[in-house]
Short mmCIF file of C-alpha atoms and ligand atoms in Angstrom, two decimals:
data_model
loop_
_atom_site.label_atom_id
_atom_site.label_comp_id
_atom_site.label_asym_id
_atom_site.label_seq_id
_atom_site.Cartn_x
_atom_site.Cartn_y
_atom_site.Cartn_z
CA MET N 1 -75.92 -76.10 -81.86
CA GLY N 2 -73.81 -75.91 -85.02
CA LEU N 3 -73.77 -72.35 -86.97
CA ARG N 4 -74.25 -71.75 -90.85
CA SER N 5 -71.74 -71.14 -92.83
CA HIS N 6 -72.46 -67.22 -93.57
CA GLU N 7 -73.16 -67.00 -89.80
CA GLN N 8 -69.62 -68.57 -89.41
CA LEU N 9 -68.09 -65.78 -91.43
CA VAL N 10 -69.88 -62.89 -89.94
CA VAL N 11 -68.55 -64.41 -86.05
CA CYS N 12 -65.97 -64.58 -87.98
CA VAL N 13 -65.05 -61.01 -89.22
CA GLY N 14 -66.88 -59.33 -86.05
CA VAL N 15 -63.94 -61.33 -84.02
CA MET N 16 -61.18 -60.19 -86.15
CA PHE N 17 -62.64 -56.42 -86.45
CA LEU N 18 -62.55 -56.34 -82.63
CA LEU N 19 -59.42 -57.56 -82.38
CA THR N 20 -57.63 -55.12 -84.98
CA VAL N 21 -59.59 -52.35 -82.84
CA CYS N 22 -57.82 -53.88 -79.26
CA ILE N 23 -54.29 -54.33 -80.91
CA THR N 24 -54.49 -50.35 -82.46
CA ALA N 25 -55.82 -48.89 -79.07
CA PHE N 26 -53.17 -50.70 -77.43
CA PHE N 27 -50.07 -48.96 -79.66
CA PHE N 28 -52.00 -45.61 -78.74
CA LEU N 29 -51.56 -46.03 -75.13
CA PRO N 30 -49.42 -43.61 -73.26
CA SER N 31 -46.43 -46.46 -71.91
CA GLY N 32 -46.81 -47.63 -68.75
CA GLY N 33 -50.66 -46.29 -68.39
CA ALA N 34 -51.39 -50.20 -70.35
CA ASP N 35 -52.28 -51.76 -67.15
CA LEU N 36 -54.17 -48.88 -65.41
CA TYR N 37 -56.32 -49.01 -69.08
CA PHE N 38 -57.73 -52.08 -69.10
CA ARG N 39 -58.25 -52.27 -65.46
CA GLU N 40 -60.59 -49.85 -65.31
CA GLU N 41 -64.23 -49.48 -66.45
CA ASN N 42 -64.63 -46.05 -67.85
CA SER N 43 -61.61 -46.29 -69.79
CA VAL N 44 -61.53 -43.55 -71.47
CA HIS N 45 -62.10 -41.12 -68.83
CA VAL N 46 -59.53 -43.05 -66.79
CA ARG N 47 -56.99 -42.60 -69.39
CA ASP N 48 -57.34 -39.46 -69.75
CA THR N 49 -56.76 -38.47 -66.15
CA PHE N 50 -53.96 -40.91 -66.17
CA ILE N 51 -51.89 -38.28 -69.02
CA ARG N 52 -53.16 -35.60 -67.33
CA ASN N 53 -52.09 -36.71 -64.16
CA GLU N 54 -48.44 -38.16 -65.81
CA ALA N 55 -47.64 -34.49 -67.23
CA LEU N 56 -48.46 -32.78 -63.86
CA ARG N 57 -46.82 -35.11 -61.69
CA LYS N 58 -43.67 -34.60 -64.30
CA LYS N 59 -43.67 -31.02 -64.15
CA GLU N 60 -43.61 -30.69 -60.63
CA GLN N 61 -41.11 -33.56 -60.36
CA GLU N 62 -39.09 -31.33 -62.50
CA GLU N 63 -39.70 -28.38 -60.55
CA LEU N 64 -38.22 -30.20 -56.95
CA LEU N 65 -35.42 -31.48 -58.53
CA LYS N 66 -34.74 -28.20 -59.89
CA LYS N 67 -35.16 -26.59 -56.54
CA ALA N 68 -32.96 -29.25 -55.04
CA GLU N 69 -30.57 -28.97 -57.17
CA GLU N 70 -30.01 -25.11 -56.33
CA ALA N 71 -30.67 -26.00 -52.85
CA ASN N 72 -27.84 -28.89 -52.88
CA PRO N 73 -24.67 -27.39 -52.44
CA VAL N 74 -23.17 -30.80 -53.85
CA PRO N 75 -21.68 -30.09 -57.36
CA ILE N 76 -23.37 -33.19 -59.11
CA PRO N 77 -19.81 -34.68 -60.49
CA LYS N 78 -19.02 -35.93 -63.76
CA PRO N 79 -19.27 -39.80 -63.78
CA GLU N 80 -16.03 -40.01 -65.89
CA ILE N 81 -13.56 -38.49 -63.66
CA GLY N 82 -11.25 -41.61 -63.06
CA ALA N 83 -8.41 -40.98 -61.04
CA ALA N 84 -9.79 -41.13 -57.28
CA ASP N 85 -6.51 -39.57 -55.60
CA ASP N 86 -8.58 -36.48 -53.97
CA ALA N 87 -11.79 -36.13 -52.36
CA GLU N 88 -13.43 -35.00 -54.99
CA GLY N 89 -12.55 -37.86 -56.82
CA ARG N 90 -13.18 -40.24 -53.96
CA ARG N 91 -16.19 -38.80 -53.91
CA VAL N 92 -16.85 -39.60 -57.29
CA PHE N 93 -15.81 -43.36 -56.96
CA VAL N 94 -17.94 -43.61 -54.32
CA LYS N 95 -20.87 -42.41 -56.42
CA GLN N 96 -20.10 -44.80 -59.39
CA MET N 97 -20.68 -47.82 -56.76
CA ILE N 98 -23.31 -46.58 -55.55
CA LYS N 99 -24.82 -46.54 -59.52
CA PHE N 100 -23.27 -49.64 -59.99
CA ALA N 101 -25.19 -51.49 -57.09
CA TRP N 102 -28.24 -49.50 -58.02
CA ASP N 103 -28.28 -50.91 -61.83
CA GLY N 104 -28.03 -54.44 -60.23
CA TYR N 105 -31.00 -54.21 -57.97
CA ARG N 106 -32.63 -52.34 -60.53
CA LYS N 107 -32.33 -55.09 -63.48
CA TYR N 108 -32.71 -58.12 -61.65
CA ALA N 109 -34.43 -57.60 -58.63
CA TRP N 110 -36.31 -54.67 -59.08
CA GLY N 111 -39.67 -53.64 -56.12
CA GLU N 112 -38.04 -57.03 -54.75
CA ASN N 113 -36.67 -56.07 -50.91
CA GLU N 114 -33.17 -57.01 -51.81
CA LEU N 115 -30.49 -58.13 -54.41
CA ARG N 116 -28.83 -61.40 -54.75
CA PRO N 117 -25.96 -59.44 -56.77
CA ASN N 118 -24.58 -63.22 -58.08
CA SER N 119 -27.32 -65.08 -58.21
CA ARG N 120 -28.88 -61.87 -60.05
CA SER N 121 -32.18 -62.49 -58.18
CA GLY N 122 -34.36 -60.98 -55.54
CA HIS N 123 -33.42 -61.56 -51.51
CA SER N 124 -35.63 -60.55 -48.92
CA SER N 125 -34.51 -60.96 -44.82
CA SER N 126 -37.29 -62.28 -42.39
CA ILE N 127 -37.34 -59.02 -40.63
CA PHE N 128 -39.40 -57.88 -43.87
CA GLY N 129 -41.91 -60.67 -43.84
CA TYR N 130 -42.42 -62.22 -46.90
CA GLY N 131 -43.94 -60.11 -49.53
CA LYS N 132 -42.10 -57.65 -52.08
CA THR N 133 -42.10 -54.30 -50.62
CA GLY N 134 -39.20 -52.54 -51.92
CA ALA N 135 -36.80 -51.83 -48.95
CA THR N 136 -33.97 -51.17 -51.04
CA ILE N 137 -35.91 -48.45 -53.06
CA ILE N 138 -37.15 -46.52 -50.26
CA ASP N 139 -33.68 -47.16 -47.58
CA ALA N 140 -31.85 -45.90 -51.34
CA ILE N 141 -34.16 -42.62 -52.37
CA ASP N 142 -32.16 -40.08 -49.60
CA THR N 143 -29.19 -41.59 -50.70
CA LEU N 144 -29.94 -41.33 -54.60
CA PHE N 145 -30.93 -37.81 -54.08
CA ILE N 146 -28.17 -36.47 -52.16
CA VAL N 147 -25.82 -37.98 -54.52
CA GLY N 148 -27.46 -36.37 -57.72
CA LEU N 149 -28.24 -39.71 -59.61
CA LYS N 150 -31.12 -38.00 -60.76
CA GLU N 151 -32.80 -40.23 -63.23
CA GLU N 152 -32.75 -43.12 -60.47
CA TYR N 153 -33.89 -40.49 -57.98
CA LYS N 154 -36.91 -40.38 -60.73
CA GLU N 155 -37.38 -44.06 -61.10
CA ALA N 156 -37.17 -44.38 -57.02
CA ARG N 157 -39.98 -41.72 -56.94
CA ASP N 158 -42.18 -43.21 -59.32
CA TRP N 159 -42.45 -46.62 -57.63
CA ILE N 160 -42.63 -44.96 -54.42
CA SER N 161 -45.55 -43.09 -55.60
CA GLU N 162 -47.63 -45.87 -56.45
CA PHE N 163 -46.15 -48.06 -53.42
CA ASN N 164 -48.81 -49.37 -51.31
CA PHE N 165 -47.49 -51.11 -48.04
CA LYS N 166 -50.88 -52.56 -47.05
CA ASP N 167 -51.20 -54.46 -49.61
CA LEU N 168 -47.52 -55.80 -50.31
CA ALA N 169 -45.94 -56.58 -46.99
CA LYS N 170 -46.90 -60.10 -46.20
CA GLY N 171 -46.05 -62.34 -43.05
CA ASP N 172 -44.48 -60.78 -39.70
CA LEU N 173 -42.60 -57.46 -40.01
CA SER N 174 -40.33 -55.84 -37.60
CA VAL N 175 -41.46 -53.13 -36.10
CA PHE N 176 -38.38 -51.72 -35.34
CA GLU N 177 -37.01 -52.19 -39.12
CA THR N 178 -40.24 -50.84 -40.71
CA ASN N 179 -40.06 -48.06 -38.66
CA ILE N 180 -36.37 -47.21 -39.00
CA ARG N 181 -35.90 -48.09 -43.12
CA PHE N 182 -39.47 -47.35 -44.11
CA THR N 183 -41.09 -44.83 -41.76
CA GLY N 184 -37.44 -42.75 -41.46
CA GLY N 185 -36.27 -43.57 -45.49
CA LEU N 186 -39.50 -41.87 -46.50
CA LEU N 187 -39.34 -39.28 -44.24
CA SER N 188 -36.01 -38.03 -44.66
CA ALA N 189 -37.23 -38.04 -48.77
CA TYR N 190 -39.49 -35.40 -47.50
CA ALA N 191 -36.88 -33.02 -45.64
CA LEU N 192 -34.70 -33.26 -48.33
CA THR N 193 -37.20 -32.81 -51.49
CA GLY N 194 -40.30 -31.07 -49.68
CA ASP N 195 -42.18 -33.52 -51.87
CA LYS N 196 -45.65 -34.51 -49.78
CA MET N 197 -46.19 -37.34 -51.33
CA PHE N 198 -43.09 -38.71 -49.50
CA LEU N 199 -44.77 -37.35 -46.19
CA THR N 200 -48.51 -39.22 -47.13
CA LYS N 201 -46.61 -42.60 -47.26
CA ALA N 202 -44.57 -42.16 -44.22
CA GLU N 203 -47.46 -41.43 -41.94
CA ASP N 204 -49.36 -44.25 -44.27
CA VAL N 205 -46.72 -47.06 -42.99
CA ALA N 206 -46.78 -45.55 -39.62
CA THR N 207 -50.28 -45.65 -39.19
CA LEU N 208 -50.69 -49.47 -40.05
CA LEU N 209 -47.65 -50.03 -37.14
CA LEU N 210 -49.97 -48.95 -34.65
CA PRO N 211 -51.71 -51.64 -33.60
CA ALA N 212 -48.53 -53.40 -32.36
CA PHE N 213 -48.38 -50.14 -29.67
CA GLU N 214 -51.69 -51.28 -28.06
CA THR N 215 -49.85 -53.27 -24.81
CA PRO N 216 -50.39 -52.35 -21.16
CA SER N 217 -47.42 -50.20 -21.01
CA GLY N 218 -47.60 -49.55 -24.54
CA ILE N 219 -44.12 -50.59 -25.06
CA PRO N 220 -44.74 -52.38 -28.43
CA TYR N 221 -44.79 -56.02 -30.00
CA SER N 222 -41.32 -56.73 -32.25
CA LEU N 223 -43.37 -58.00 -34.73
CA ILE N 224 -47.09 -57.33 -36.70
CA ASP N 225 -48.61 -59.51 -39.68
CA LEU N 226 -50.85 -55.82 -41.12
CA GLN N 227 -52.73 -58.84 -43.29
CA THR N 228 -54.19 -60.62 -40.12
CA GLY N 229 -53.52 -57.63 -37.58
CA ARG N 230 -51.61 -60.13 -35.63
CA VAL N 231 -49.01 -59.08 -33.20
CA LYS N 232 -46.67 -60.73 -31.15
CA THR N 233 -42.99 -61.01 -29.58
CA TYR N 234 -40.17 -62.75 -30.86
CA SER N 235 -40.80 -66.39 -29.86
CA TRP N 236 -36.77 -66.46 -28.98
CA ALA N 237 -37.63 -63.56 -26.17
CA SER N 238 -39.71 -64.90 -24.17
CA GLY N 239 -42.44 -62.30 -24.40
CA LYS N 240 -40.06 -59.91 -23.79
CA ALA N 241 -39.47 -57.09 -25.95
CA ILE N 242 -35.99 -55.56 -26.81
CA LEU N 243 -34.41 -52.31 -25.72
CA SER N 244 -32.93 -51.22 -29.02
CA GLU N 245 -35.95 -52.05 -31.14
CA TYR N 246 -38.94 -50.30 -27.87
CA GLY N 247 -36.10 -47.88 -27.96
CA SER N 248 -35.68 -46.57 -31.89
CA ILE N 249 -39.31 -45.15 -31.92
CA GLN N 250 -38.61 -41.89 -30.85
CA LEU N 251 -36.89 -39.81 -33.67
CA GLU N 252 -39.22 -41.19 -36.56
CA PHE N 253 -42.61 -40.64 -34.45
CA ASP N 254 -42.01 -37.63 -33.05
CA TYR N 255 -40.60 -35.66 -35.96
CA LEU N 256 -44.13 -37.23 -37.95
CA SER N 257 -46.43 -35.80 -35.59
CA ASN N 258 -44.32 -32.23 -35.57
CA LEU N 259 -44.70 -32.74 -39.87
CA THR N 260 -48.21 -33.66 -40.16
CA GLY N 261 -49.67 -32.41 -37.11
CA ASN N 262 -51.21 -35.50 -36.23
CA PRO N 263 -50.52 -36.11 -32.62
CA ILE N 264 -50.91 -40.09 -32.28
CA PHE N 265 -47.32 -40.80 -32.80
CA ALA N 266 -45.32 -38.73 -30.94
CA GLN N 267 -47.69 -39.61 -28.01
CA LYS N 268 -47.14 -43.37 -28.85
CA SER N 269 -43.23 -42.70 -28.26
CA ASN N 270 -43.56 -40.21 -25.46
CA LYS N 271 -45.25 -43.20 -23.33
CA ILE N 272 -42.88 -45.15 -23.88
CA ARG N 273 -40.40 -42.94 -22.50
CA ASP N 274 -42.46 -41.76 -19.37
CA VAL N 275 -42.70 -45.65 -18.70
CA LEU N 276 -38.72 -46.16 -18.83
CA THR N 277 -37.82 -42.42 -16.96
CA ALA N 278 -40.33 -44.03 -14.31
CA MET N 279 -38.60 -47.63 -14.04
CA GLU N 280 -35.35 -48.17 -11.55
CA LYS N 281 -32.49 -48.78 -13.34
CA PRO N 282 -29.93 -51.89 -11.93
CA GLU N 283 -26.98 -49.32 -11.27
CA GLY N 284 -27.82 -46.71 -14.01
CA LEU N 285 -28.09 -49.43 -16.18
CA TYR N 286 -30.53 -50.64 -18.78
CA PRO N 287 -31.00 -54.31 -19.83
CA ILE N 288 -31.85 -55.49 -22.91
CA TYR N 289 -35.33 -57.04 -21.97
CA ILE N 290 -38.47 -55.60 -21.00
CA SER N 291 -41.71 -57.33 -20.02
CA MET N 292 -44.85 -55.70 -21.41
CA ASP N 293 -46.83 -55.74 -18.37
CA ASN N 294 -47.96 -52.70 -16.57
CA PRO N 295 -45.84 -51.16 -15.11
CA PRO N 296 -43.20 -53.58 -16.98
CA ARG N 297 -40.49 -55.94 -15.63
CA TRP N 298 -36.87 -56.03 -16.66
CA GLY N 299 -35.66 -59.39 -18.12
CA GLN N 300 -32.19 -60.52 -17.59
CA HIS N 301 -29.74 -58.25 -16.48
CA LEU N 302 -27.96 -58.70 -19.67
CA PHE N 303 -26.37 -55.05 -21.08
CA SER N 304 -24.47 -54.29 -24.17
CA MET N 305 -23.49 -51.17 -26.27
CA GLY N 306 -24.19 -53.21 -29.42
CA ALA N 307 -26.94 -55.83 -30.61
CA MET N 308 -30.50 -55.50 -29.28
CA ALA N 309 -29.33 -52.08 -27.23
CA ASP N 310 -27.35 -49.82 -29.33
CA SER N 311 -29.80 -47.53 -30.93
CA TRP N 312 -31.63 -46.86 -27.60
CA TYR N 313 -28.95 -44.34 -26.65
CA GLU N 314 -28.20 -43.46 -30.26
CA TYR N 315 -32.17 -42.06 -29.84
CA LEU N 316 -31.66 -40.37 -26.82
CA LEU N 317 -28.87 -38.07 -27.76
CA LYS N 318 -30.15 -37.32 -31.14
CA GLN N 319 -33.87 -36.53 -29.64
CA TRP N 320 -32.49 -33.88 -27.54
CA ILE N 321 -30.49 -32.60 -30.56
CA ALA N 322 -33.16 -33.33 -32.88
CA THR N 323 -35.46 -30.84 -30.49
CA GLY N 324 -33.03 -27.88 -30.88
CA LYS N 325 -31.42 -29.33 -27.71
CA THR N 326 -35.19 -28.51 -25.45
CA ASP N 327 -35.42 -31.85 -24.58
CA GLN N 328 -33.42 -31.66 -21.72
CA ARG N 329 -34.80 -34.66 -19.90
CA THR N 330 -33.61 -36.66 -22.82
CA LYS N 331 -29.94 -35.29 -22.41
CA ARG N 332 -30.08 -35.95 -19.03
CA GLU N 333 -31.22 -39.80 -19.42
CA TYR N 334 -28.75 -39.98 -22.16
CA GLU N 335 -25.43 -39.00 -20.09
CA GLU N 336 -26.84 -40.77 -16.80
CA ALA N 337 -26.75 -43.97 -19.08
CA ILE N 338 -23.82 -43.16 -20.78
CA PHE N 339 -21.85 -42.48 -17.46
CA ALA N 340 -23.14 -45.74 -16.12
CA MET N 341 -21.79 -47.93 -18.66
CA GLU N 342 -18.43 -45.82 -18.80
CA LYS N 343 -18.23 -47.14 -15.05
CA ARG N 344 -19.02 -50.61 -15.91
CA MET N 345 -18.44 -51.69 -19.05
CA LEU N 346 -15.73 -49.17 -20.84
CA TYR N 347 -12.16 -51.10 -20.42
CA LYS N 348 -8.55 -50.42 -22.13
CA SER N 349 -7.20 -53.96 -23.31
CA GLU N 350 -3.95 -54.52 -21.88
CA GLN N 351 -1.25 -54.90 -24.76
CA SER N 352 -2.40 -52.69 -27.39
CA ASN N 353 -4.27 -50.20 -25.05
CA LEU N 354 -7.43 -50.37 -27.04
CA TRP N 355 -10.85 -48.95 -25.60
CA TYR N 356 -13.98 -50.81 -25.51
CA PHE N 357 -17.47 -51.82 -24.20
CA ALA N 358 -17.71 -55.15 -22.90
CA LYS N 359 -21.06 -56.77 -22.54
CA LEU N 360 -22.13 -57.79 -18.74
CA ASN N 361 -24.06 -60.59 -18.08
CA GLY N 362 -25.02 -60.08 -14.19
CA ASN N 363 -21.57 -59.27 -12.83
CA ARG N 364 -19.77 -61.55 -15.40
CA VAL N 365 -18.30 -59.38 -18.27
CA GLU N 366 -17.72 -60.68 -21.64
CA HIS N 367 -14.67 -59.00 -23.33
CA SER N 368 -16.35 -58.64 -26.93
CA PHE N 369 -16.87 -55.68 -29.00
CA GLU N 370 -19.32 -55.87 -32.06
CA HIS N 371 -19.22 -54.17 -35.18
CA LEU N 372 -22.49 -52.85 -34.25
CA ALA N 373 -21.51 -51.04 -31.01
CA CYS N 374 -18.35 -49.28 -33.13
CA PHE N 375 -21.57 -47.21 -34.20
CA CYS N 376 -21.10 -45.59 -30.54
CA GLY N 377 -17.62 -43.67 -31.09
CA GLY N 378 -19.93 -41.34 -33.56
CA MET N 379 -22.43 -41.11 -30.94
CA VAL N 380 -20.44 -39.70 -28.71
CA VAL N 381 -18.43 -37.29 -30.70
CA LEU N 382 -21.58 -36.02 -32.11
CA HIS N 383 -22.70 -35.03 -28.23
CA ALA N 384 -19.09 -33.58 -27.98
CA MET N 385 -19.95 -31.38 -31.07
CA ASN N 386 -23.38 -30.35 -29.23
CA GLU N 387 -21.78 -29.74 -25.56
CA GLU N 388 -21.38 -26.58 -24.28
CA ASN N 389 -19.10 -27.92 -21.10
CA ALA N 390 -15.78 -27.93 -22.41
CA THR N 391 -14.35 -30.31 -20.05
CA ILE N 392 -17.49 -32.92 -20.76
CA ALA N 393 -16.87 -32.30 -24.44
CA GLN N 394 -13.17 -32.89 -24.46
CA HIS N 395 -13.93 -36.11 -22.50
CA TYR N 396 -15.99 -37.40 -25.32
CA MET N 397 -14.17 -36.65 -28.05
CA ASP N 398 -11.44 -38.78 -26.51
CA LEU N 399 -13.72 -41.16 -26.21
CA GLY N 400 -15.17 -41.46 -29.55
CA LYS N 401 -11.17 -41.05 -31.18
CA ASN N 402 -10.12 -44.39 -28.53
CA ILE N 403 -13.32 -46.35 -29.94
CA GLY N 404 -12.84 -45.21 -33.58
CA HIS N 405 -9.19 -46.07 -33.43
CA THR N 406 -10.18 -49.58 -31.87
CA CYS N 407 -12.70 -50.51 -34.66
CA HIS N 408 -10.30 -49.41 -37.03
CA GLU N 409 -7.62 -51.88 -35.68
CA SER N 410 -10.11 -54.51 -35.81
CA TYR N 411 -10.39 -53.81 -40.05
CA ALA N 412 -6.34 -53.62 -39.76
CA ARG N 413 -5.99 -56.92 -38.02
CA SER N 414 -7.96 -59.09 -40.76
CA THR N 415 -6.33 -60.36 -43.78
CA THR N 416 -9.33 -58.25 -46.12
CA GLY N 417 -8.78 -55.15 -44.58
CA ILE N 418 -12.44 -55.73 -43.28
CA GLY N 419 -13.77 -55.89 -39.90
CA PRO N 420 -15.33 -58.41 -38.32
CA GLU N 421 -19.08 -59.04 -36.93
CA SER N 422 -17.54 -59.08 -33.16
CA PHE N 423 -14.12 -59.28 -31.72
CA GLN N 424 -12.29 -59.90 -28.84
CA PHE N 425 -9.82 -58.84 -25.94
CA THR N 426 -8.26 -61.80 -24.51
CA SER N 427 -5.09 -63.11 -23.39
CA SER N 428 -3.67 -64.09 -26.55
CA ILE N 429 -5.94 -61.54 -28.88
CA GLU N 430 -6.85 -58.50 -29.21
CA ALA N 431 -9.36 -56.41 -31.44
CA LYS N 432 -9.93 -59.88 -33.40
CA THR N 433 -11.40 -63.13 -33.68
CA GLU N 434 -11.08 -66.83 -33.14
CA ARG N 435 -14.65 -67.34 -33.70
CA ARG N 436 -15.52 -69.17 -37.06
CA GLN N 437 -19.57 -67.87 -36.57
CA ASP N 438 -18.61 -63.94 -35.49
CA SER N 439 -15.73 -63.52 -38.97
CA TYR N 440 -18.10 -62.14 -41.23
CA TYR N 441 -18.90 -58.91 -43.04
CA ILE N 442 -22.16 -57.95 -43.78
CA LEU N 443 -21.75 -54.30 -45.59
CA ARG N 444 -22.85 -52.99 -42.04
CA PRO N 445 -21.88 -49.28 -41.62
CA GLU N 446 -20.84 -48.31 -37.90
CA VAL N 447 -17.28 -47.96 -38.34
CA VAL N 448 -17.24 -45.73 -41.25
CA GLU N 449 -19.93 -43.90 -39.83
CA THR N 450 -17.73 -43.05 -36.36
CA TRP N 451 -14.90 -42.26 -38.60
CA PHE N 452 -17.41 -39.86 -40.62
CA TYR N 453 -18.52 -38.33 -37.01
CA LEU N 454 -14.56 -37.84 -36.48
CA TRP N 455 -13.90 -36.48 -39.82
CA ARG N 456 -16.47 -33.75 -39.27
CA ALA N 457 -15.18 -32.99 -35.88
CA THR N 458 -11.30 -33.29 -36.17
CA LYS N 459 -10.59 -32.90 -39.77
CA ASP N 460 -8.10 -35.31 -39.19
CA GLU N 461 -6.76 -36.77 -42.95
CA LYS N 462 -6.76 -40.45 -41.18
CA TYR N 463 -10.52 -40.58 -41.11
CA ARG N 464 -10.78 -40.05 -45.09
CA GLN N 465 -8.02 -42.70 -45.93
CA TRP N 466 -9.72 -45.05 -43.24
CA ALA N 467 -12.59 -44.68 -45.14
CA TRP N 468 -10.55 -44.85 -48.56
CA ASP N 469 -9.13 -48.14 -47.80
CA HIS N 470 -12.29 -49.52 -46.85
CA VAL N 471 -13.70 -48.07 -50.06
CA GLN N 472 -10.92 -49.72 -51.78
CA ASN N 473 -11.79 -53.20 -49.66
CA LEU N 474 -14.73 -53.81 -50.77
CA GLU N 475 -14.01 -53.56 -54.41
CA LYS N 476 -12.07 -56.17 -53.44
CA TYR N 477 -13.79 -58.43 -51.41
CA ALA N 478 -17.13 -57.22 -51.75
CA LYS N 479 -17.91 -57.03 -55.39
CA GLY N 480 -20.18 -59.14 -56.78
CA ASN N 481 -21.24 -59.58 -60.92
CA ALA N 482 -24.19 -57.54 -60.16
CA GLY N 483 -23.49 -55.58 -56.91
CA TYR N 484 -21.77 -55.85 -53.64
CA SER N 485 -21.94 -58.65 -51.31
CA GLY N 486 -21.08 -59.39 -47.51
CA ILE N 487 -18.04 -61.83 -47.14
CA ARG N 488 -18.61 -65.10 -44.69
CA ASN N 489 -14.48 -64.65 -43.36
CA VAL N 490 -13.04 -61.43 -43.39
CA TYR N 491 -9.50 -63.89 -42.31
CA ASP N 492 -9.76 -65.15 -45.42
CA SER N 493 -7.86 -63.83 -48.37
CA ASN N 494 -9.94 -65.32 -50.72
CA PRO N 495 -13.79 -64.74 -48.89
CA GLU N 496 -16.54 -66.34 -50.28
CA GLN N 497 -19.02 -63.89 -50.81
CA ASP N 498 -22.94 -64.33 -48.65
CA ASP N 499 -24.66 -63.16 -52.05
CA VAL N 500 -26.27 -60.33 -50.43
CA GLN N 501 -26.93 -56.60 -50.83
CA GLN N 502 -28.03 -55.33 -47.53
CA SER N 503 -30.58 -52.19 -48.35
CA PHE N 504 -28.42 -50.13 -45.49
CA LEU N 505 -25.22 -50.72 -48.02
CA PHE N 506 -27.22 -47.31 -49.52
CA ALA N 507 -28.97 -45.66 -46.89
CA GLU N 508 -25.46 -46.05 -44.38
CA LEU N 509 -22.61 -47.35 -45.67
CA PHE N 510 -22.23 -45.33 -49.39
CA LYS N 511 -24.33 -42.56 -47.25
CA TYR N 512 -21.29 -41.94 -44.80
CA LEU N 513 -18.76 -42.36 -47.18
CA TYR N 514 -20.36 -40.40 -49.80
CA LEU N 515 -20.42 -37.59 -47.11
CA ILE N 516 -16.49 -37.95 -45.84
CA PHE N 517 -15.38 -36.96 -49.21
CA SER N 518 -17.73 -34.14 -49.41
CA ASP N 519 -17.56 -30.44 -47.81
CA ASP N 520 -19.26 -30.11 -44.37
CA ASP N 521 -21.69 -28.20 -45.95
CA VAL N 522 -23.76 -31.31 -47.52
CA LEU N 523 -25.98 -32.16 -44.49
CA PRO N 524 -24.27 -29.86 -42.03
CA LEU N 525 -24.73 -31.52 -38.35
CA ASP N 526 -25.87 -28.59 -36.78
CA GLN N 527 -29.07 -28.45 -39.30
CA TRP N 528 -29.51 -32.60 -39.59
CA VAL N 529 -29.76 -35.55 -37.61
CA PHE N 530 -29.10 -38.91 -38.82
CA ASN N 531 -32.16 -41.72 -37.95
CA THR N 532 -30.43 -44.55 -36.97
CA GLU N 533 -30.28 -46.08 -40.64
CA ALA N 534 -28.54 -42.88 -41.49
CA HIS N 535 -31.94 -41.20 -42.91
CA PRO N 536 -31.20 -37.33 -42.47
CA PHE N 537 -33.98 -35.41 -40.40
CA ARG N 538 -34.16 -31.41 -39.80
CA ILE N 539 -32.84 -30.43 -36.57
CA ARG N 540 -36.28 -28.27 -35.54
CA HIS N 541 -34.95 -24.81 -34.45
C1 DMJ V 1 -29.38 -50.53 -39.26
O1 DMJ V 1 -30.16 -51.17 -40.15
C2 DMJ V 1 -28.98 -49.83 -38.19
O2 DMJ V 1 -28.08 -49.20 -38.11
C3 DMJ V 1 -29.68 -50.35 -36.98
O3 DMJ V 1 -29.67 -49.48 -35.88
C4 DMJ V 1 -28.41 -51.25 -36.71
N1 DMJ V 1 -27.41 -52.28 -37.66
C5 DMJ V 1 -28.13 -51.83 -38.96
C6 DMJ V 1 -26.86 -51.91 -39.89
O4 DMJ V 1 -25.60 -52.73 -39.56
#
């Protein structure tokens, strides 16, 4: 049915009036509030609450930052200092690298898991599923705070305060990676700032992972889909769980229970520990694979200090330290494990006398050492720093120095001065690789991590120099258009970049580089312990 002309006029004027009111109202909204305003029914009420909360939150945040600055002994350096010829200048340089990498992420990939610095777009690896869960923001926030990038910290904090993992996560997530990066990152942000919001978020994330622990033995599944609740192991792992993954839950879960008073997390991680304590270990060693039955059975006898094993050993040591050295069972199990590995897997190369842990497949020895395994130099040095028995301490200090040296050789013997993913010891090569598939570098931190502990323990300037060399090589080979990238071949003088800025660049590599050029009272090692993603937790005394 058609409208008469005067009716059409009335409708037209009405529509125009409504439009004018809406547009005017839009301009009066607080910035960032528009979304919320239009989404809610009682818009006026919501808008007022929003403004109030916003003001309150800003005030709380200012207070927290002020407190952090007072408590934080790091002088906030002036970004314009260019001359990087002393520790302070180098620290500032690292801070500028962090800012550059962060700005790229912020501009081109905000809310995505990672940045493709050359394509200038988002990136996500399979460990995060296929949702956009802002892994870089959560992995980076403690580093932003520590180095005093205040605006960047505030922005990250704002994003996290709205973060709802359950809604954002899609597909199969790695339980281990979610724990060390998300739960760990949020816990450290809380430990550093005292801001309760981070603790609540850490508990939310960890709670979402709990269904993965519902197995006969309590050893968790590797993957979880939060939308469907489906849990599973990796298709290539024949239904088995992986040592580094189920063995690297303890620091976060125990700390979380301790901070929240909710015992469920510690119960889950203690159960895993109890199961492992009860198991017979072949020659004292821990195989990489384990079944999930009750009681579980070991899989193939594969042993390594690197991938799929590494942080299990790290967490034994650090759990002892995190509990103020009260957890003696953990200390004993750590010592027994490392002793067994020294006996069966520690080698010195023939020509250059380089120390490394080989891999074992049954009785077959593979003379290969991974970039990942280089973390163990730092681990044994940390043990030495905490050990009362002077002979044992000296022994592990020497081992740590030797591993630190070997890993440096893997860097020094490449064309770029950056070490490969894995290197071999044969009659013709030492600390190098001839395998194309092992020649890449993805911004991994483990070598610098070991130099950081060695610097703290020895004050030998060479560790700072090695770290500085790495900074310069990163600038030369890994700097992309809008951030830093991995490189495909460390033996290529003009290496192709892989176009991925890993989230652990912020959590680990940048943090260790910054700390190596800082004074020891920035995160002193008698008060802080780092999780395997380099997120600092407070030691309980
Ligand atoms: C990090 O996510 C953690 O250090 C983990 O334990 C293994 N490796 C990566 C970085 O190389």
